[in-house]
Short mmCIF file of N, CA and C in Angstrom, two decimals:
data_model
loop_
_atom_site.label_atom_id
_atom_site.label_comp_id
_atom_site.label_asym_id
_atom_site.label_seq_id
_atom_site.Cartn_x
_atom_site.Cartn_y
_atom_site.Cartn_z
N MET A 1 9.78 4.70 12.03
CA MET A 1 9.35 6.09 12.06
C MET A 1 10.09 6.94 11.04
N LYS A 2 11.29 6.57 10.71
CA LYS A 2 12.06 7.33 9.73
C LYS A 2 11.35 7.31 8.37
N LEU A 3 10.74 6.17 8.02
CA LEU A 3 10.01 6.05 6.76
C LEU A 3 8.80 6.98 6.76
N ASP A 4 8.07 7.06 7.87
CA ASP A 4 6.93 7.97 7.96
C ASP A 4 7.36 9.42 7.73
N SER A 5 8.50 9.79 8.27
CA SER A 5 9.02 11.14 8.10
C SER A 5 9.36 11.40 6.63
N MET A 6 9.96 10.41 5.97
CA MET A 6 10.29 10.55 4.56
C MET A 6 9.01 10.70 3.74
N TYR A 7 7.99 9.92 4.06
CA TYR A 7 6.72 10.00 3.35
C TYR A 7 6.09 11.38 3.54
N GLN A 8 6.15 11.90 4.75
CA GLN A 8 5.61 13.24 5.01
C GLN A 8 6.34 14.28 4.17
N ASP A 9 7.65 14.12 4.05
CA ASP A 9 8.45 15.04 3.24
C ASP A 9 8.03 14.99 1.77
N VAL A 10 7.74 13.80 1.25
CA VAL A 10 7.30 13.66 -0.14
C VAL A 10 5.97 14.38 -0.34
N ILE A 11 5.04 14.19 0.57
CA ILE A 11 3.73 14.84 0.48
C ILE A 11 3.89 16.36 0.54
N LEU A 12 4.69 16.85 1.47
CA LEU A 12 4.89 18.29 1.58
C LEU A 12 5.59 18.87 0.36
N ASP A 13 6.53 18.13 -0.21
CA ASP A 13 7.22 18.60 -1.41
C ASP A 13 6.24 18.74 -2.58
N HIS A 14 5.37 17.76 -2.76
CA HIS A 14 4.38 17.84 -3.84
C HIS A 14 3.37 18.96 -3.58
N TYR A 15 3.07 19.21 -2.32
CA TYR A 15 2.15 20.29 -1.97
C TYR A 15 2.78 21.65 -2.27
N LYS A 16 4.04 21.81 -1.92
CA LYS A 16 4.73 23.09 -2.11
C LYS A 16 5.17 23.31 -3.56
N HIS A 17 5.45 22.23 -4.28
CA HIS A 17 5.94 22.31 -5.66
C HIS A 17 5.09 21.39 -6.54
N PRO A 18 3.83 21.79 -6.80
CA PRO A 18 2.90 20.90 -7.50
C PRO A 18 3.22 20.70 -8.97
N HIS A 19 2.99 19.50 -9.42
CA HIS A 19 3.12 19.14 -10.84
C HIS A 19 1.74 19.19 -11.46
N GLY A 20 1.59 19.88 -12.58
CA GLY A 20 0.33 19.89 -13.31
C GLY A 20 -0.66 20.95 -12.89
N ARG A 21 -0.31 21.76 -11.91
CA ARG A 21 -1.25 22.79 -11.43
C ARG A 21 -1.42 23.87 -12.51
N GLY A 22 -2.64 24.32 -12.67
CA GLY A 22 -2.96 25.33 -13.67
C GLY A 22 -3.69 24.68 -14.83
N LEU A 23 -4.94 25.04 -15.02
CA LEU A 23 -5.76 24.39 -16.05
C LEU A 23 -5.25 24.71 -17.45
N ARG A 24 -5.14 23.65 -18.24
CA ARG A 24 -4.77 23.76 -19.65
C ARG A 24 -5.86 23.08 -20.47
N ASP A 25 -5.76 23.19 -21.80
CA ASP A 25 -6.75 22.56 -22.67
C ASP A 25 -6.83 21.06 -22.38
N GLY A 26 -8.03 20.53 -22.49
CA GLY A 26 -8.23 19.11 -22.27
C GLY A 26 -9.41 18.59 -23.07
N ASP A 27 -9.50 17.28 -23.12
CA ASP A 27 -10.62 16.63 -23.80
C ASP A 27 -11.84 16.54 -22.89
N ALA A 28 -11.61 16.61 -21.59
CA ALA A 28 -12.71 16.53 -20.62
C ALA A 28 -12.33 17.29 -19.37
N GLU A 29 -13.35 17.81 -18.71
CA GLU A 29 -13.15 18.52 -17.44
C GLU A 29 -14.19 18.05 -16.45
N VAL A 30 -13.76 17.80 -15.24
CA VAL A 30 -14.68 17.44 -14.16
C VAL A 30 -14.34 18.25 -12.92
N HIS A 31 -15.33 18.40 -12.07
CA HIS A 31 -15.15 19.11 -10.81
C HIS A 31 -15.65 18.19 -9.70
N HIS A 32 -14.79 17.91 -8.75
CA HIS A 32 -15.16 17.08 -7.60
C HIS A 32 -14.94 17.86 -6.32
N THR A 33 -15.80 17.57 -5.35
CA THR A 33 -15.65 18.17 -4.03
C THR A 33 -15.73 17.09 -2.97
N ASN A 34 -15.12 17.38 -1.85
CA ASN A 34 -15.22 16.53 -0.67
C ASN A 34 -15.95 17.36 0.38
N PRO A 35 -17.27 17.16 0.51
CA PRO A 35 -18.04 18.00 1.44
C PRO A 35 -17.64 17.81 2.90
N THR A 36 -16.97 16.73 3.21
CA THR A 36 -16.54 16.48 4.59
C THR A 36 -15.57 17.56 5.06
N CYS A 37 -14.66 17.95 4.17
CA CYS A 37 -13.63 18.90 4.59
C CYS A 37 -13.55 20.15 3.72
N GLY A 38 -14.25 20.17 2.59
CA GLY A 38 -14.24 21.33 1.73
C GLY A 38 -13.21 21.30 0.61
N ASP A 39 -12.42 20.24 0.51
CA ASP A 39 -11.47 20.13 -0.60
C ASP A 39 -12.23 20.10 -1.90
N GLU A 40 -11.65 20.70 -2.94
CA GLU A 40 -12.25 20.62 -4.26
C GLU A 40 -11.18 20.67 -5.32
N ILE A 41 -11.53 20.11 -6.48
CA ILE A 41 -10.60 20.08 -7.60
C ILE A 41 -11.38 20.15 -8.91
N THR A 42 -10.84 20.91 -9.83
CA THR A 42 -11.29 20.89 -11.22
C THR A 42 -10.13 20.29 -11.99
N LEU A 43 -10.39 19.22 -12.71
CA LEU A 43 -9.34 18.48 -13.40
C LEU A 43 -9.67 18.35 -14.87
N ARG A 44 -8.66 18.55 -15.69
CA ARG A 44 -8.80 18.34 -17.14
C ARG A 44 -7.80 17.29 -17.58
N VAL A 45 -8.24 16.45 -18.50
CA VAL A 45 -7.37 15.41 -19.05
C VAL A 45 -7.39 15.51 -20.57
N ARG A 46 -6.22 15.30 -21.16
CA ARG A 46 -6.11 15.31 -22.62
C ARG A 46 -5.39 14.04 -23.05
N TYR A 47 -5.99 13.37 -24.02
CA TYR A 47 -5.45 12.13 -24.56
C TYR A 47 -4.95 12.34 -25.98
N GLU A 48 -3.93 11.60 -26.33
CA GLU A 48 -3.48 11.45 -27.71
C GLU A 48 -3.57 9.96 -27.99
N GLY A 49 -4.67 9.55 -28.59
CA GLY A 49 -4.93 8.13 -28.76
C GLY A 49 -5.16 7.50 -27.40
N GLU A 50 -4.41 6.47 -27.07
CA GLU A 50 -4.53 5.78 -25.78
C GLU A 50 -3.56 6.32 -24.74
N ARG A 51 -2.78 7.34 -25.11
CA ARG A 51 -1.77 7.89 -24.21
C ARG A 51 -2.29 9.16 -23.55
N ILE A 52 -2.03 9.29 -22.26
CA ILE A 52 -2.41 10.50 -21.54
C ILE A 52 -1.39 11.57 -21.88
N ALA A 53 -1.83 12.58 -22.60
CA ALA A 53 -0.94 13.65 -23.02
C ALA A 53 -0.78 14.71 -21.92
N ASP A 54 -1.84 14.94 -21.14
CA ASP A 54 -1.76 15.96 -20.09
C ASP A 54 -2.87 15.77 -19.08
N ILE A 55 -2.56 16.10 -17.86
CA ILE A 55 -3.54 16.22 -16.78
C ILE A 55 -3.22 17.53 -16.10
N SER A 56 -4.20 18.41 -16.05
CA SER A 56 -4.01 19.68 -15.36
C SER A 56 -5.15 19.87 -14.37
N TYR A 57 -4.91 20.70 -13.37
CA TYR A 57 -5.92 20.87 -12.33
C TYR A 57 -5.77 22.20 -11.63
N GLU A 58 -6.86 22.61 -11.02
CA GLU A 58 -6.89 23.72 -10.07
C GLU A 58 -7.70 23.20 -8.90
N GLY A 59 -7.29 23.57 -7.72
CA GLY A 59 -8.04 23.11 -6.57
C GLY A 59 -7.63 23.83 -5.32
N GLN A 60 -8.36 23.52 -4.29
CA GLN A 60 -8.02 24.05 -2.99
C GLN A 60 -8.35 22.99 -1.96
N GLY A 61 -7.59 23.01 -0.91
CA GLY A 61 -7.82 22.04 0.15
C GLY A 61 -6.56 21.74 0.90
N CYS A 62 -6.60 20.67 1.63
CA CYS A 62 -5.49 20.29 2.49
C CYS A 62 -4.28 19.83 1.68
N SER A 63 -3.17 19.72 2.38
CA SER A 63 -1.93 19.31 1.71
C SER A 63 -2.06 17.91 1.11
N ILE A 64 -2.84 17.04 1.73
CA ILE A 64 -3.00 15.67 1.21
C ILE A 64 -3.71 15.69 -0.14
N SER A 65 -4.81 16.41 -0.25
CA SER A 65 -5.55 16.42 -1.52
C SER A 65 -4.74 17.09 -2.63
N GLN A 66 -4.06 18.15 -2.30
CA GLN A 66 -3.30 18.88 -3.32
C GLN A 66 -2.04 18.11 -3.73
N ALA A 67 -1.37 17.50 -2.77
CA ALA A 67 -0.19 16.69 -3.09
C ALA A 67 -0.57 15.46 -3.90
N SER A 68 -1.71 14.87 -3.60
CA SER A 68 -2.17 13.70 -4.33
C SER A 68 -2.43 14.04 -5.80
N ALA A 69 -2.98 15.22 -6.06
CA ALA A 69 -3.21 15.65 -7.44
C ALA A 69 -1.88 15.81 -8.17
N SER A 70 -0.88 16.34 -7.50
CA SER A 70 0.45 16.50 -8.08
C SER A 70 1.07 15.15 -8.41
N VAL A 71 0.95 14.20 -7.48
CA VAL A 71 1.48 12.85 -7.69
C VAL A 71 0.75 12.18 -8.86
N LEU A 72 -0.56 12.34 -8.91
CA LEU A 72 -1.33 11.78 -10.01
C LEU A 72 -0.79 12.29 -11.35
N ASN A 73 -0.56 13.58 -11.45
CA ASN A 73 -0.03 14.15 -12.68
C ASN A 73 1.32 13.53 -13.01
N GLU A 74 2.20 13.48 -12.04
CA GLU A 74 3.54 12.94 -12.26
C GLU A 74 3.52 11.48 -12.70
N LEU A 75 2.61 10.70 -12.11
CA LEU A 75 2.56 9.26 -12.40
C LEU A 75 1.87 8.92 -13.72
N LEU A 76 0.84 9.67 -14.09
CA LEU A 76 0.00 9.23 -15.22
C LEU A 76 0.30 9.90 -16.55
N VAL A 77 0.79 11.14 -16.55
CA VAL A 77 1.05 11.80 -17.83
C VAL A 77 2.14 11.03 -18.58
N GLY A 78 1.83 10.75 -19.84
CA GLY A 78 2.75 10.00 -20.69
C GLY A 78 2.49 8.51 -20.72
N LYS A 79 1.64 8.02 -19.82
CA LYS A 79 1.33 6.59 -19.76
C LYS A 79 0.18 6.27 -20.70
N ASP A 80 0.13 5.01 -21.15
CA ASP A 80 -1.05 4.59 -21.90
C ASP A 80 -2.17 4.30 -20.90
N LEU A 81 -3.38 4.27 -21.39
CA LEU A 81 -4.56 4.14 -20.54
C LEU A 81 -4.52 2.87 -19.69
N ALA A 82 -4.12 1.75 -20.27
CA ALA A 82 -4.09 0.49 -19.52
C ALA A 82 -3.14 0.58 -18.34
N ARG A 83 -1.96 1.16 -18.54
CA ARG A 83 -0.97 1.30 -17.46
C ARG A 83 -1.49 2.28 -16.41
N ALA A 84 -2.10 3.37 -16.84
CA ALA A 84 -2.63 4.36 -15.91
C ALA A 84 -3.72 3.74 -15.02
N ARG A 85 -4.55 2.91 -15.61
CA ARG A 85 -5.60 2.26 -14.81
C ARG A 85 -5.01 1.31 -13.78
N LYS A 86 -3.93 0.61 -14.13
CA LYS A 86 -3.26 -0.28 -13.16
C LYS A 86 -2.68 0.53 -11.99
N ILE A 87 -2.12 1.68 -12.29
CA ILE A 87 -1.58 2.55 -11.24
C ILE A 87 -2.72 3.04 -10.36
N GLN A 88 -3.82 3.47 -10.97
CA GLN A 88 -4.98 3.95 -10.21
C GLN A 88 -5.54 2.85 -9.31
N GLU A 89 -5.63 1.64 -9.83
CA GLU A 89 -6.14 0.52 -9.04
C GLU A 89 -5.22 0.21 -7.86
N ALA A 90 -3.92 0.28 -8.08
CA ALA A 90 -2.96 0.03 -6.99
C ALA A 90 -3.07 1.11 -5.92
N PHE A 91 -3.25 2.35 -6.33
CA PHE A 91 -3.40 3.45 -5.37
C PHE A 91 -4.70 3.28 -4.58
N LEU A 92 -5.77 2.92 -5.26
CA LEU A 92 -7.04 2.69 -4.59
C LEU A 92 -6.92 1.56 -3.57
N GLU A 93 -6.26 0.47 -3.95
CA GLU A 93 -6.06 -0.64 -3.03
C GLU A 93 -5.28 -0.19 -1.79
N LEU A 94 -4.24 0.61 -1.99
CA LEU A 94 -3.46 1.12 -0.87
C LEU A 94 -4.32 1.99 0.04
N MET A 95 -5.12 2.87 -0.56
CA MET A 95 -5.94 3.79 0.22
C MET A 95 -7.06 3.07 0.98
N GLN A 96 -7.55 1.97 0.44
CA GLN A 96 -8.63 1.23 1.11
C GLN A 96 -8.12 0.20 2.10
N SER A 97 -6.82 0.12 2.29
CA SER A 97 -6.23 -0.92 3.14
C SER A 97 -6.33 -0.63 4.64
N LYS A 98 -6.76 0.57 5.00
CA LYS A 98 -6.88 0.96 6.41
C LYS A 98 -5.56 0.80 7.15
N GLY A 99 -4.46 0.97 6.45
CA GLY A 99 -3.14 0.90 7.06
C GLY A 99 -2.57 -0.50 7.17
N ARG A 100 -3.30 -1.49 6.69
CA ARG A 100 -2.84 -2.88 6.81
C ARG A 100 -1.90 -3.29 5.68
N LEU A 101 -1.85 -2.52 4.62
CA LEU A 101 -1.02 -2.86 3.47
C LEU A 101 0.29 -2.08 3.56
N GLU A 102 1.37 -2.79 3.75
CA GLU A 102 2.69 -2.18 3.79
C GLU A 102 3.27 -2.18 2.39
N PRO A 103 3.65 -1.03 1.87
CA PRO A 103 4.24 -0.99 0.53
C PRO A 103 5.52 -1.80 0.46
N ASP A 104 5.59 -2.67 -0.54
CA ASP A 104 6.80 -3.45 -0.78
C ASP A 104 7.48 -2.89 -2.02
N ASP A 105 8.58 -3.52 -2.42
CA ASP A 105 9.33 -3.03 -3.59
C ASP A 105 8.47 -3.01 -4.85
N ALA A 106 7.65 -4.04 -5.04
CA ALA A 106 6.81 -4.11 -6.24
C ALA A 106 5.79 -2.97 -6.26
N MET A 107 5.20 -2.68 -5.10
CA MET A 107 4.22 -1.59 -5.02
C MET A 107 4.91 -0.25 -5.22
N GLU A 108 6.09 -0.10 -4.65
CA GLU A 108 6.84 1.15 -4.82
C GLU A 108 7.21 1.37 -6.28
N GLU A 109 7.48 0.29 -6.99
CA GLU A 109 7.81 0.41 -8.41
C GLU A 109 6.62 0.92 -9.21
N VAL A 110 5.42 0.48 -8.85
CA VAL A 110 4.20 0.91 -9.54
C VAL A 110 3.79 2.31 -9.11
N LEU A 111 3.79 2.56 -7.80
CA LEU A 111 3.23 3.81 -7.28
C LEU A 111 4.23 4.94 -7.09
N GLU A 112 5.51 4.64 -7.10
CA GLU A 112 6.54 5.66 -6.92
C GLU A 112 6.20 6.56 -5.72
N ASP A 113 6.12 7.88 -5.92
CA ASP A 113 5.86 8.80 -4.81
C ASP A 113 4.50 8.57 -4.14
N ALA A 114 3.58 7.92 -4.81
CA ALA A 114 2.25 7.70 -4.24
C ALA A 114 2.28 6.78 -3.02
N VAL A 115 3.35 6.00 -2.85
CA VAL A 115 3.44 5.16 -1.65
C VAL A 115 3.52 6.02 -0.39
N ALA A 116 3.86 7.29 -0.55
CA ALA A 116 3.94 8.20 0.59
C ALA A 116 2.58 8.35 1.28
N PHE A 117 1.51 7.99 0.59
CA PHE A 117 0.17 8.12 1.16
C PHE A 117 -0.25 6.89 1.96
N ALA A 118 0.63 5.92 2.12
CA ALA A 118 0.31 4.69 2.86
C ALA A 118 -0.21 5.00 4.26
N GLY A 119 0.42 5.92 4.94
CA GLY A 119 -0.01 6.28 6.29
C GLY A 119 -1.38 6.94 6.32
N VAL A 120 -1.73 7.61 5.25
CA VAL A 120 -3.03 8.27 5.15
C VAL A 120 -4.16 7.25 5.21
N SER A 121 -3.90 6.04 4.72
CA SER A 121 -4.95 5.02 4.65
C SER A 121 -5.47 4.61 6.03
N LYS A 122 -4.76 4.97 7.08
CA LYS A 122 -5.19 4.67 8.46
C LYS A 122 -6.31 5.59 8.93
N TYR A 123 -6.54 6.67 8.19
CA TYR A 123 -7.50 7.70 8.60
C TYR A 123 -8.59 7.87 7.54
N PRO A 124 -9.73 7.23 7.73
CA PRO A 124 -10.79 7.24 6.70
C PRO A 124 -11.15 8.62 6.17
N ALA A 125 -11.19 9.62 7.03
CA ALA A 125 -11.55 10.96 6.57
C ALA A 125 -10.49 11.52 5.63
N ARG A 126 -9.24 11.15 5.83
CA ARG A 126 -8.14 11.64 4.99
C ARG A 126 -8.05 10.86 3.68
N VAL A 127 -8.53 9.63 3.66
CA VAL A 127 -8.53 8.83 2.44
C VAL A 127 -9.32 9.55 1.35
N LYS A 128 -10.44 10.15 1.72
CA LYS A 128 -11.24 10.89 0.75
C LYS A 128 -10.44 12.04 0.14
N CYS A 129 -9.61 12.66 0.95
CA CYS A 129 -8.76 13.76 0.46
C CYS A 129 -7.76 13.23 -0.57
N ALA A 130 -7.13 12.12 -0.24
CA ALA A 130 -6.12 11.54 -1.13
C ALA A 130 -6.72 11.04 -2.43
N LEU A 131 -7.96 10.56 -2.39
CA LEU A 131 -8.60 9.99 -3.57
C LEU A 131 -9.33 11.01 -4.45
N LEU A 132 -9.47 12.23 -3.99
CA LEU A 132 -10.27 13.22 -4.71
C LEU A 132 -9.83 13.38 -6.16
N SER A 133 -8.56 13.63 -6.40
CA SER A 133 -8.09 13.84 -7.78
C SER A 133 -8.12 12.55 -8.59
N TRP A 134 -7.90 11.41 -7.94
CA TRP A 134 -7.90 10.12 -8.65
C TRP A 134 -9.30 9.78 -9.15
N MET A 135 -10.32 10.08 -8.36
CA MET A 135 -11.70 9.83 -8.79
C MET A 135 -12.08 10.83 -9.89
N ALA A 136 -11.56 12.05 -9.79
CA ALA A 136 -11.81 13.03 -10.84
C ALA A 136 -11.18 12.56 -12.16
N TRP A 137 -9.95 12.05 -12.09
CA TRP A 137 -9.30 11.53 -13.30
C TRP A 137 -10.11 10.38 -13.90
N LYS A 138 -10.58 9.49 -13.04
CA LYS A 138 -11.36 8.35 -13.52
C LYS A 138 -12.64 8.83 -14.23
N ASP A 139 -13.32 9.82 -13.67
CA ASP A 139 -14.53 10.34 -14.30
C ASP A 139 -14.24 11.09 -15.59
N ALA A 140 -13.15 11.85 -15.61
CA ALA A 140 -12.78 12.58 -16.84
C ALA A 140 -12.44 11.59 -17.95
N THR A 141 -11.76 10.52 -17.60
CA THR A 141 -11.42 9.49 -18.58
C THR A 141 -12.68 8.81 -19.10
N ALA A 142 -13.60 8.53 -18.21
CA ALA A 142 -14.87 7.94 -18.63
C ALA A 142 -15.61 8.88 -19.58
N GLN A 143 -15.52 10.16 -19.32
CA GLN A 143 -16.17 11.15 -20.18
C GLN A 143 -15.54 11.14 -21.58
N VAL A 144 -14.22 11.09 -21.63
CA VAL A 144 -13.51 11.06 -22.92
C VAL A 144 -13.87 9.80 -23.70
N LEU A 145 -13.92 8.68 -22.98
CA LEU A 145 -14.17 7.40 -23.65
C LEU A 145 -15.65 7.12 -23.89
N GLY A 146 -16.51 7.97 -23.36
CA GLY A 146 -17.94 7.77 -23.52
C GLY A 146 -18.48 6.69 -22.61
N ASP A 147 -17.76 6.43 -21.48
CA ASP A 147 -18.20 5.42 -20.52
C ASP A 147 -19.21 5.95 -19.53
N GLY A 148 -19.83 7.05 -19.83
CA GLY A 148 -20.81 7.63 -18.93
C GLY A 148 -20.47 9.08 -18.67
N ALA A 149 -21.46 9.82 -18.31
CA ALA A 149 -21.26 11.24 -18.07
C ALA A 149 -20.52 11.45 -16.76
N ALA A 150 -19.57 12.34 -16.78
CA ALA A 150 -18.87 12.71 -15.55
C ALA A 150 -19.78 13.63 -14.76
N LYS A 151 -19.79 13.47 -13.47
CA LYS A 151 -20.62 14.32 -12.64
C LYS A 151 -19.88 14.64 -11.36
N GLU A 152 -20.33 15.68 -10.71
CA GLU A 152 -19.69 16.09 -9.46
C GLU A 152 -20.05 15.05 -8.41
N THR A 153 -19.01 14.43 -7.83
CA THR A 153 -19.21 13.40 -6.82
C THR A 153 -18.15 13.52 -5.75
N THR A 154 -18.31 12.72 -4.73
CA THR A 154 -17.27 12.62 -3.72
C THR A 154 -16.62 11.26 -3.87
N PRO A 155 -15.34 11.17 -3.53
CA PRO A 155 -14.66 9.88 -3.65
C PRO A 155 -15.14 8.88 -2.62
#
């Protein structure tokens, strides 16, 4: 239970002290909503070659969706695209585990503060909140790379 409390503290800290909040110039912008609960995010991403130079966002919603956007910014800015995709895939795997995946040292090394969302994976309605910004980043990246048009979707 002590670990759950620590994870809750990480989520609340990112919610209260967000990284990347406030829209800045970007190469692509997407807007995603979660109609289940009303969370929404507008996310911009800027690349310098294969490196993520910036991720900025504005949004409203629960502490999980807003903290997840902050963690996404902290984890992905400065990374090359291949590394960022590996982080995103690991986060998606954690979120889809329905609470069955316990973060180990290797996962913590990849996901850092994002492992705090492990408990969220037990609650399907909350998983959508945690994934909102990550799906927005994926769509914005696809838009930059020409992998298809970004559109308003739910995670």
